[in-house]
């Protein structure tokens, strides 16, 4: 004899020991946040290095570029509104990137409470140093803002509205050059690994595109590092003075 239905079968099941989480709480979601925020920061770096290279055209053009940053969007936007929009978006991207990286790191540690006996030999130098590179860059951003934006730690007499002279002052000191060059090397390693990882996370990478994507990652890393480092080197050698 057939048994009578007992009602809602879903309700009769025991509760799942691990309730489903939202996409952003999942590992893939956090990696996606890291990929998107990383690409936003990469776009900023490309624009930033292009602006920095204007220092080679002399103080008038470089200072004019710095002034344009404060009035871009005019007359629709008020003074520095567009600049503050860029700053807020960039700050949100940096925050989301850092928080997601930390959460993924903690999740990875919980998944393997005992350290590996042997490290994977195939892991690249950039992969192994991503975490330390992120810390170096976070500390550099704070120093960079206090040096060339607010002038708080600037040496040589910070001059408001004269970024060219402020840049020359900073890179006329040995420690200013060391801090900046080390940070830019960290940027190169971060971009090289991060661009590749972002492509894989967003589903752009595949076997056919692997060589192209690796070439783009390496090319971007070298171009950005060389572009940024060229400024302190130019000041040290007297090309920019």
XYZ file of C-alpha atoms in Angstrom:
241
model
C 0.000 0.000 0.000
C 1.340 3.420 -0.982
C 2.188 5.799 1.791
C 0.343 9.082 1.961
C 2.377 12.166 1.102
C 3.788 13.833 4.171
C 3.468 17.411 2.851
C 6.324 19.710 1.932
C 9.376 17.508 1.436
C 11.696 20.527 1.638
C 10.413 21.329 5.110
C 11.003 17.699 6.221
C 14.689 17.825 5.277
C 17.224 18.651 7.979
C 18.703 22.151 7.703
C 21.881 22.432 5.679
C 24.963 22.629 7.881
C 26.380 25.372 5.661
C 23.663 27.788 4.526
C 24.136 29.324 1.123
C 25.876 32.683 0.998
C 25.588 35.591 -1.379
C 27.887 35.889 -4.372
C 30.013 38.638 -2.838
C 30.593 36.467 0.237
C 31.853 33.566 -1.848
C 35.472 33.048 -2.808
C 34.659 33.734 -6.468
C 32.801 36.886 -5.484
C 35.739 38.216 -3.499
C 38.113 37.391 -6.344
C 35.796 39.250 -8.714
C 35.825 42.296 -6.416
C 39.618 42.129 -6.396
C 39.732 41.838 -10.200
C 37.374 44.763 -10.883
C 38.916 47.038 -8.247
C 42.375 46.094 -9.510
C 41.453 47.083 -13.069
C 40.133 50.440 -11.796
C 43.463 51.051 -10.064
C 45.337 49.940 -13.177
C 43.442 52.502 -15.252
C 44.400 55.161 -12.723
C 48.066 54.118 -12.853
C 48.134 54.409 -16.655
C 46.633 57.916 -16.495
C 48.911 58.863 -13.594
C 52.132 57.823 -15.292
C 51.095 59.700 -18.441
C 50.618 62.826 -16.342
C 53.913 62.306 -14.512
C 55.836 62.179 -17.782
C 54.799 65.769 -18.491
C 57.545 66.731 -16.040
C 59.981 66.261 -18.953
C 58.341 69.165 -20.808
C 59.252 71.686 -18.144
C 57.658 73.362 -15.121
C 55.120 75.420 -17.046
C 53.464 72.462 -18.772
C 53.638 70.223 -15.701
C 52.108 72.874 -13.430
C 49.455 73.606 -16.045
C 48.546 69.911 -16.109
C 48.252 69.911 -12.302
C 45.978 72.961 -12.528
C 43.811 71.230 -15.152
C 43.239 68.330 -12.757
C 41.547 70.772 -10.386
C 39.346 72.426 -13.001
C 38.502 69.424 -15.241
C 34.794 69.133 -15.820
C 34.313 72.908 -15.670
C 32.018 74.703 -16.062
C 29.645 71.826 -15.346
C 31.527 70.853 -12.187
C 32.872 73.193 -9.547
C 36.553 73.549 -8.668
C 38.116 70.164 -7.749
C 34.761 68.304 -7.852
C 35.926 65.966 -10.632
C 39.227 65.435 -8.846
C 37.419 64.478 -5.648
C 35.150 62.091 -7.570
C 38.271 60.359 -8.912
C 39.775 60.260 -5.423
C 36.633 58.755 -3.884
C 36.312 56.081 -6.595
C 40.006 55.245 -6.246
C 39.788 55.109 -2.445
C 36.768 52.786 -2.679
C 38.662 50.547 -5.131
C 41.729 50.427 -2.868
C 39.563 49.635 0.165
C 37.587 46.900 -1.606
C 40.794 45.405 -2.990
C 42.530 45.358 0.395
C 39.540 43.978 2.317
C 38.914 41.230 -0.241
C 42.603 40.287 -0.251
C 42.633 40.061 3.544
C 39.441 37.981 3.644
C 40.719 35.590 0.990
C 43.992 35.268 2.857
C 42.203 34.409 6.107
C 39.967 31.943 4.280
C 43.004 30.299 2.729
C 44.688 29.976 6.145
C 41.561 28.417 7.675
C 41.334 25.943 4.797
C 44.869 24.668 5.512
C 45.647 25.201 9.192
C 48.992 23.431 8.878
C 51.599 24.945 6.612
C 52.707 23.067 3.547
C 55.852 21.003 4.083
C 57.113 22.000 0.647
C 56.240 25.204 -1.134
C 55.172 25.015 -4.735
C 58.264 25.608 -6.808
C 56.292 26.811 -9.812
C 54.922 29.827 -7.949
C 56.467 32.980 -9.393
C 58.336 35.578 -7.375
C 55.477 38.028 -7.967
C 52.935 35.515 -6.635
C 54.910 34.891 -3.455
C 55.375 38.605 -2.788
C 51.851 39.858 -3.574
C 50.931 40.249 0.093
C 54.117 42.063 1.059
C 53.856 44.135 -2.094
C 50.356 45.200 -1.098
C 51.574 46.299 2.334
C 54.476 48.233 0.800
C 52.107 50.000 -1.597
C 49.638 50.859 1.169
C 52.408 52.473 3.228
C 53.740 54.249 0.128
C 50.345 55.749 -0.709
C 50.156 57.306 2.753
C 53.681 58.731 2.439
C 53.079 59.932 -1.138
C 49.914 61.840 -0.173
C 51.585 63.410 2.862
C 54.589 64.370 0.741
C 53.204 65.764 -2.520
C 49.519 66.426 -1.803
C 49.375 67.885 1.706
C 53.086 68.684 2.094
C 53.064 67.376 5.682
C 56.306 65.383 5.383
C 57.724 67.280 2.415
C 61.281 68.548 2.705
C 62.684 71.615 0.991
C 59.658 73.814 1.549
C 56.332 72.668 0.087
C 54.925 75.210 -2.398
C 51.178 75.128 -2.999
C 50.363 75.236 -6.702
C 53.936 74.422 -7.770
C 54.017 70.621 -8.165
C 57.034 70.704 -10.466
C 59.252 72.235 -7.778
C 57.788 69.909 -5.139
C 58.623 66.860 -7.275
C 62.197 68.089 -7.776
C 62.529 68.681 -4.020
C 61.349 65.167 -3.172
C 63.663 63.435 -5.625
C 66.613 65.551 -4.599
C 66.794 63.485 -1.393
C 68.215 59.961 -1.307
C 65.402 58.602 0.858
C 62.718 60.087 -1.387
C 64.254 58.223 -4.325
C 64.636 54.955 -2.393
C 61.037 54.993 -1.114
C 59.611 55.820 -4.531
C 61.705 53.378 -6.580
C 61.084 50.457 -4.187
C 57.353 51.188 -4.280
C 57.332 51.347 -8.094
C 59.113 47.995 -8.322
C 56.361 46.615 -6.072
C 53.796 48.179 -8.435
C 55.366 46.357 -11.373
C 55.249 42.978 -9.636
C 51.693 43.610 -8.443
C 50.483 44.589 -11.924
C 52.246 41.647 -13.575
C 50.542 39.070 -11.380
C 47.315 40.981 -10.759
C 46.484 41.576 -14.437
C 46.887 37.881 -15.186
C 44.796 36.868 -12.158
C 42.051 39.360 -13.044
C 41.834 37.956 -16.578
C 41.413 34.427 -15.213
C 38.802 35.487 -12.635
C 36.708 37.418 -15.168
C 36.797 34.542 -17.644
C 38.884 36.338 -20.260
C 41.817 33.955 -20.104
C 41.990 30.639 -21.909
C 44.636 28.375 -23.417
C 44.707 30.240 -26.741
C 45.051 33.673 -25.157
C 47.569 32.678 -22.501
C 50.633 33.940 -24.354
C 48.898 37.213 -25.292
C 47.694 37.875 -21.741
C 51.077 37.078 -20.232
C 52.695 39.390 -22.763
C 50.242 42.176 -21.892
C 50.829 41.659 -18.171
C 54.601 41.783 -18.577
C 54.426 44.749 -20.953
C 52.178 46.781 -18.653
C 54.358 46.008 -15.640
C 57.565 47.052 -17.420
C 56.031 50.173 -19.018
C 54.485 51.430 -15.768
C 57.599 50.722 -13.699
C 59.894 52.370 -16.256
C 57.586 55.366 -16.624
C 57.314 56.025 -12.910
C 61.001 55.372 -12.134
C 62.145 57.629 -15.000
C 61.066 60.729 -13.030
C 63.325 60.311 -9.956
C 66.141 59.086 -12.215
C 65.766 62.232 -14.351
C 65.968 64.439 -11.248
C 68.997 62.554 -9.892
C 70.847 62.897 -13.216
C 69.934 66.539 -13.720
C 67.718 65.973 -16.763
C 64.865 67.484 -14.749
C 65.882 70.296 -12.435
